[in-house]
Short mmCIF file of C-alpha atoms in Angstrom, two decimals:
data_model
loop_
_atom_site.label_atom_id
_atom_site.label_comp_id
_atom_site.label_asym_id
_atom_site.label_seq_id
_atom_site.Cartn_x
_atom_site.Cartn_y
_atom_site.Cartn_z
CA UNK G 344 75.29 100.31 99.56
CA UNK G 345 75.50 98.08 102.63
CA UNK G 346 74.01 95.17 100.69
CA UNK G 347 76.50 95.60 97.85
CA UNK G 348 79.39 95.66 100.32
CA UNK G 349 78.03 92.40 101.72
CA UNK G 350 78.17 90.96 98.20
CA UNK G 351 81.76 92.11 97.75
CA UNK G 352 82.93 90.66 101.05
CA UNK G 353 81.18 87.36 100.36
CA UNK G 354 81.60 86.72 96.64
CA UNK G 355 85.02 88.20 96.07
CA UNK G 356 86.51 86.36 99.03
CA UNK G 357 84.69 83.02 98.83
CA UNK G 358 84.91 82.87 95.05
CA UNK G 359 88.66 83.42 95.12
CA UNK G 360 89.08 80.91 97.94
CA UNK G 361 87.15 78.33 95.96
CA UNK G 362 89.28 78.77 92.86
CA UNK G 363 92.41 78.13 94.91
CA UNK G 364 90.87 75.27 96.87
CA UNK G 365 89.66 73.51 93.74
CA UNK G 366 93.28 72.78 92.92
CA UNK G 367 93.64 75.01 89.87
CA UNK G 368 97.40 75.26 90.11
CA UNK G 369 100.59 74.07 91.70
CA UNK G 370 104.13 75.11 92.33
CA UNK G 371 106.38 75.14 89.27
CA UNK G 372 110.11 74.84 89.79
CA UNK G 373 112.59 75.93 87.16
CA UNK G 374 115.35 73.58 86.07
CA UNK G 375 118.98 74.58 86.80
CA UNK G 376 119.81 75.69 83.28
CA UNK G 377 118.95 79.21 82.20
CA UNK G 378 119.71 82.08 79.84
CA UNK G 379 120.74 81.16 76.31
CA UNK G 380 120.81 77.47 77.24
CA UNK G 381 117.03 77.59 77.53
CA UNK G 382 116.41 78.96 74.05
CA UNK G 383 114.17 76.71 71.92
CA UNK G 384 116.05 73.82 70.32
CA UNK G 385 116.33 73.48 66.54
CA UNK G 386 113.37 71.09 66.51
CA UNK G 387 111.26 73.53 68.52
CA UNK G 388 111.42 71.58 71.78
CA UNK G 389 111.94 73.20 75.18
CA UNK G 390 115.37 72.34 76.68
CA UNK G 391 114.37 73.72 80.09
CA UNK G 392 110.90 72.41 80.89
CA UNK G 393 109.35 73.36 84.22
CA UNK G 394 108.06 70.52 86.35
CA UNK G 395 104.67 71.12 87.93
CA UNK G 396 104.21 69.89 91.50
CA UNK G 397 100.52 69.85 92.36
CA UNK G 398 99.49 70.59 95.92
CA UNK G 399 98.03 67.72 97.92
CA UNK G 400 94.24 67.80 97.64
CA UNK G 401 92.71 69.06 100.89
CA UNK G 402 89.08 69.06 102.06
CA UNK G 403 87.35 72.34 101.23
CA UNK G 404 86.93 74.84 104.04
CA UNK G 405 83.47 76.20 104.78
CA UNK G 406 84.29 79.43 102.92
CA UNK G 407 85.65 77.53 99.92
CA UNK G 408 82.55 75.33 99.87
CA UNK G 409 80.40 78.45 99.60
CA UNK G 410 82.69 79.80 96.88
CA UNK G 411 82.45 76.55 94.93
CA UNK G 412 78.65 76.66 95.10
CA UNK G 413 78.73 80.23 93.76
CA UNK G 414 81.07 79.20 90.93
CA UNK G 415 78.45 76.72 89.70
CA UNK G 416 75.33 78.78 90.49
CA UNK G 417 73.47 80.10 87.39
CA UNK G 418 71.08 82.06 89.62
CA UNK G 419 73.79 84.70 90.03
CA UNK G 420 73.46 85.66 86.35
CA UNK G 421 70.95 88.05 84.83
CA UNK G 422 69.37 85.27 82.77
CA UNK G 423 69.47 82.64 85.50
CA UNK G 424 71.16 80.31 83.01
CA UNK G 425 74.89 81.09 83.15
CA UNK G 426 77.37 80.39 85.92
CA UNK G 427 81.13 80.90 86.06
CA UNK G 428 81.43 77.23 85.08
CA UNK G 429 79.44 77.85 81.89
CA UNK G 430 82.52 79.51 80.42
CA UNK G 431 85.26 77.94 82.54
CA UNK G 432 84.47 74.22 82.26
CA UNK G 433 86.21 72.15 84.97
CA UNK G 434 86.68 69.11 82.72
CA UNK G 435 88.44 71.31 80.14
CA UNK G 436 91.03 72.81 82.50
CA UNK G 437 88.56 75.55 83.39
CA UNK G 438 88.64 76.75 79.80
CA UNK G 439 85.88 77.19 77.17
CA UNK G 440 83.76 74.45 75.65
CA UNK G 441 82.73 74.32 72.01
CA UNK G 442 84.41 75.60 68.89
CA UNK G 443 83.43 79.26 69.07
CA UNK G 444 86.10 81.69 70.24
CA UNK G 445 83.72 83.80 72.35
CA UNK G 446 80.75 83.01 74.59
CA UNK G 447 77.18 84.06 73.89
CA UNK G 448 75.86 85.59 77.09
CA UNK G 449 73.78 88.49 78.36
CA UNK G 450 70.27 88.45 79.79
CA UNK G 451 68.82 86.72 76.72
CA UNK G 452 71.91 84.76 75.64
CA UNK G 453 72.40 86.71 72.41
CA UNK G 454 75.23 89.03 73.48
CA UNK G 455 78.67 88.17 72.14
CA UNK G 456 81.68 88.41 74.43
CA UNK G 457 84.56 90.62 73.36
CA UNK G 458 87.46 88.27 74.00
CA UNK G 459 88.25 84.58 73.95
CA UNK G 460 87.66 82.77 77.25
CA UNK G 461 90.94 82.03 79.07
CA UNK G 462 91.68 79.00 81.24
CA UNK G 463 91.69 79.57 85.00
CA UNK G 464 94.17 76.76 85.63
CA UNK G 465 97.12 78.95 86.64
CA UNK G 466 95.18 82.02 87.71
CA UNK G 467 96.62 82.27 91.20
CA UNK G 468 100.21 82.30 89.87
CA UNK G 469 99.75 85.34 87.64
CA UNK G 470 101.95 88.27 88.78
CA UNK G 471 100.69 91.88 88.75
CA UNK G 472 100.79 93.70 85.42
CA UNK G 473 104.14 95.25 84.58
CA UNK G 474 106.30 96.31 81.68
CA UNK G 475 109.84 95.06 81.98
CA UNK G 476 112.58 92.84 80.57
CA UNK G 477 111.37 89.67 78.94
CA UNK G 478 112.38 86.46 80.74
CA UNK G 479 111.98 83.33 78.66
CA UNK G 480 112.43 81.04 81.68
CA UNK G 481 110.58 82.57 84.64
CA UNK G 482 107.33 84.36 83.88
CA UNK G 483 105.66 84.05 87.28
CA UNK G 484 107.39 86.97 89.00
CA UNK G 485 106.92 90.60 88.01
CA UNK G 486 110.23 91.93 86.62
CA UNK G 487 112.23 94.60 88.39
CA UNK G 488 113.97 97.26 86.33
CA UNK G 489 117.16 98.24 88.16
CA UNK G 490 118.43 100.84 85.69
CA UNK G 491 116.69 103.79 84.01
CA UNK G 492 115.25 103.04 80.62
CA UNK G 493 116.84 105.18 77.93
CA UNK G 494 115.56 106.02 74.50
CA UNK G 495 116.70 104.43 71.28
CA UNK G 496 115.70 101.59 69.02
CA UNK G 497 115.74 97.99 70.20
CA UNK G 498 116.51 94.98 68.04
CA UNK G 499 113.58 92.95 66.76
CA UNK G 500 112.87 89.89 68.88
CA UNK G 501 113.30 86.39 67.53
CA UNK G 502 114.33 82.98 68.82
CA UNK G 503 117.91 83.48 67.64
CA UNK G 504 118.83 87.04 68.64
CA UNK G 505 118.10 87.08 72.35
CA UNK G 506 121.37 88.84 73.16
CA UNK G 507 120.67 91.86 70.94
CA UNK G 508 117.04 92.08 72.01
CA UNK G 509 117.66 91.56 75.74
CA UNK G 510 116.88 95.20 76.51
CA UNK G 511 113.41 94.91 75.04
CA UNK G 512 110.66 95.69 77.52
CA UNK G 513 107.42 93.75 77.19
CA UNK G 514 103.99 93.93 78.87
CA UNK G 515 103.33 90.94 81.09
CA UNK G 516 101.24 89.73 84.01
CA UNK G 517 97.91 90.96 85.27
CA UNK G 518 94.48 89.35 85.05
CA UNK G 519 92.08 89.50 82.09
CA UNK G 520 93.72 89.30 78.68
CA UNK G 521 94.82 92.94 78.87
CA UNK G 522 96.18 92.71 82.43
CA UNK G 523 93.87 95.41 83.77
CA UNK G 524 93.25 93.70 87.14
CA UNK G 525 96.01 92.76 89.56
CA UNK G 526 94.08 90.71 92.12
CA UNK G 527 91.39 88.03 92.08
CA UNK G 528 89.20 90.44 94.06
CA UNK G 529 89.41 93.01 91.27
CA UNK G 530 88.83 90.42 88.58
CA UNK G 531 85.91 88.48 90.04
CA UNK G 532 83.14 91.07 89.60
CA UNK G 533 84.01 91.83 85.95
CA UNK G 534 82.32 88.87 84.22
CA UNK G 535 79.58 88.78 86.88
CA UNK G 536 78.21 92.22 85.97
CA UNK G 537 79.30 92.51 82.34
CA UNK G 538 76.11 92.89 80.19
CA UNK G 539 77.73 90.72 77.50
CA UNK G 540 78.64 87.92 79.91
CA UNK G 541 76.75 86.90 83.06
CA UNK G 542 74.87 90.21 83.13
CA UNK G 543 74.15 89.98 86.85
CA UNK G 544 72.78 92.85 88.93
CA UNK G 545 74.30 93.73 92.33
CA UNK G 546 70.93 93.71 94.08
CA UNK G 547 69.95 90.34 92.58
CA UNK G 548 73.29 88.78 93.47
CA UNK G 549 73.10 90.15 97.01
CA UNK G 550 69.59 88.76 97.48
CA UNK G 551 70.74 85.36 96.23
CA UNK G 552 73.66 85.28 98.66
CA UNK G 553 71.44 86.28 101.58
CA UNK G 554 69.18 83.28 100.97
#
């Protein structure tokens, strides 16, 4: 148990620090316009684009350097062949390589993942999972519902009826494609120990980190 706690305190902290330090995101600032003015134009273009301001690249801290090494280390997997970077390729915005929608992993490389591999580019900006009013402009802050939700049918959503469908509540935020994790700490060990992905074992990972 003590060894596994050592793994948690090392991997889940250094791995998360490395993802942030590698420059996977920036600060997005919304343009002044909002509401109906930001609905898609007739030609499908976005009238209210958000400008991305990337953080200035900084030297990696010691902890982030360790986390980066772990991100690229195949020895942490059950097969010794797959690292985090095997699925999340840095040159492809930390998204998948190849034309297949899922990754073949597991101890022998013949286990098929259950979902498509997401990009990690904006991972640190993802808000916690919530169900609340849809906001077409700002999706990086969990919504707050100020009034009780009452029963009754809601209008179907489309690009042209935002006023009548404004009361619609939608699931949003969270990590993994179903939002089941709210923090990078909760998310990090999922792929590491999934038998269909990296298929690592806690004791093997702990031993690797200790050496």
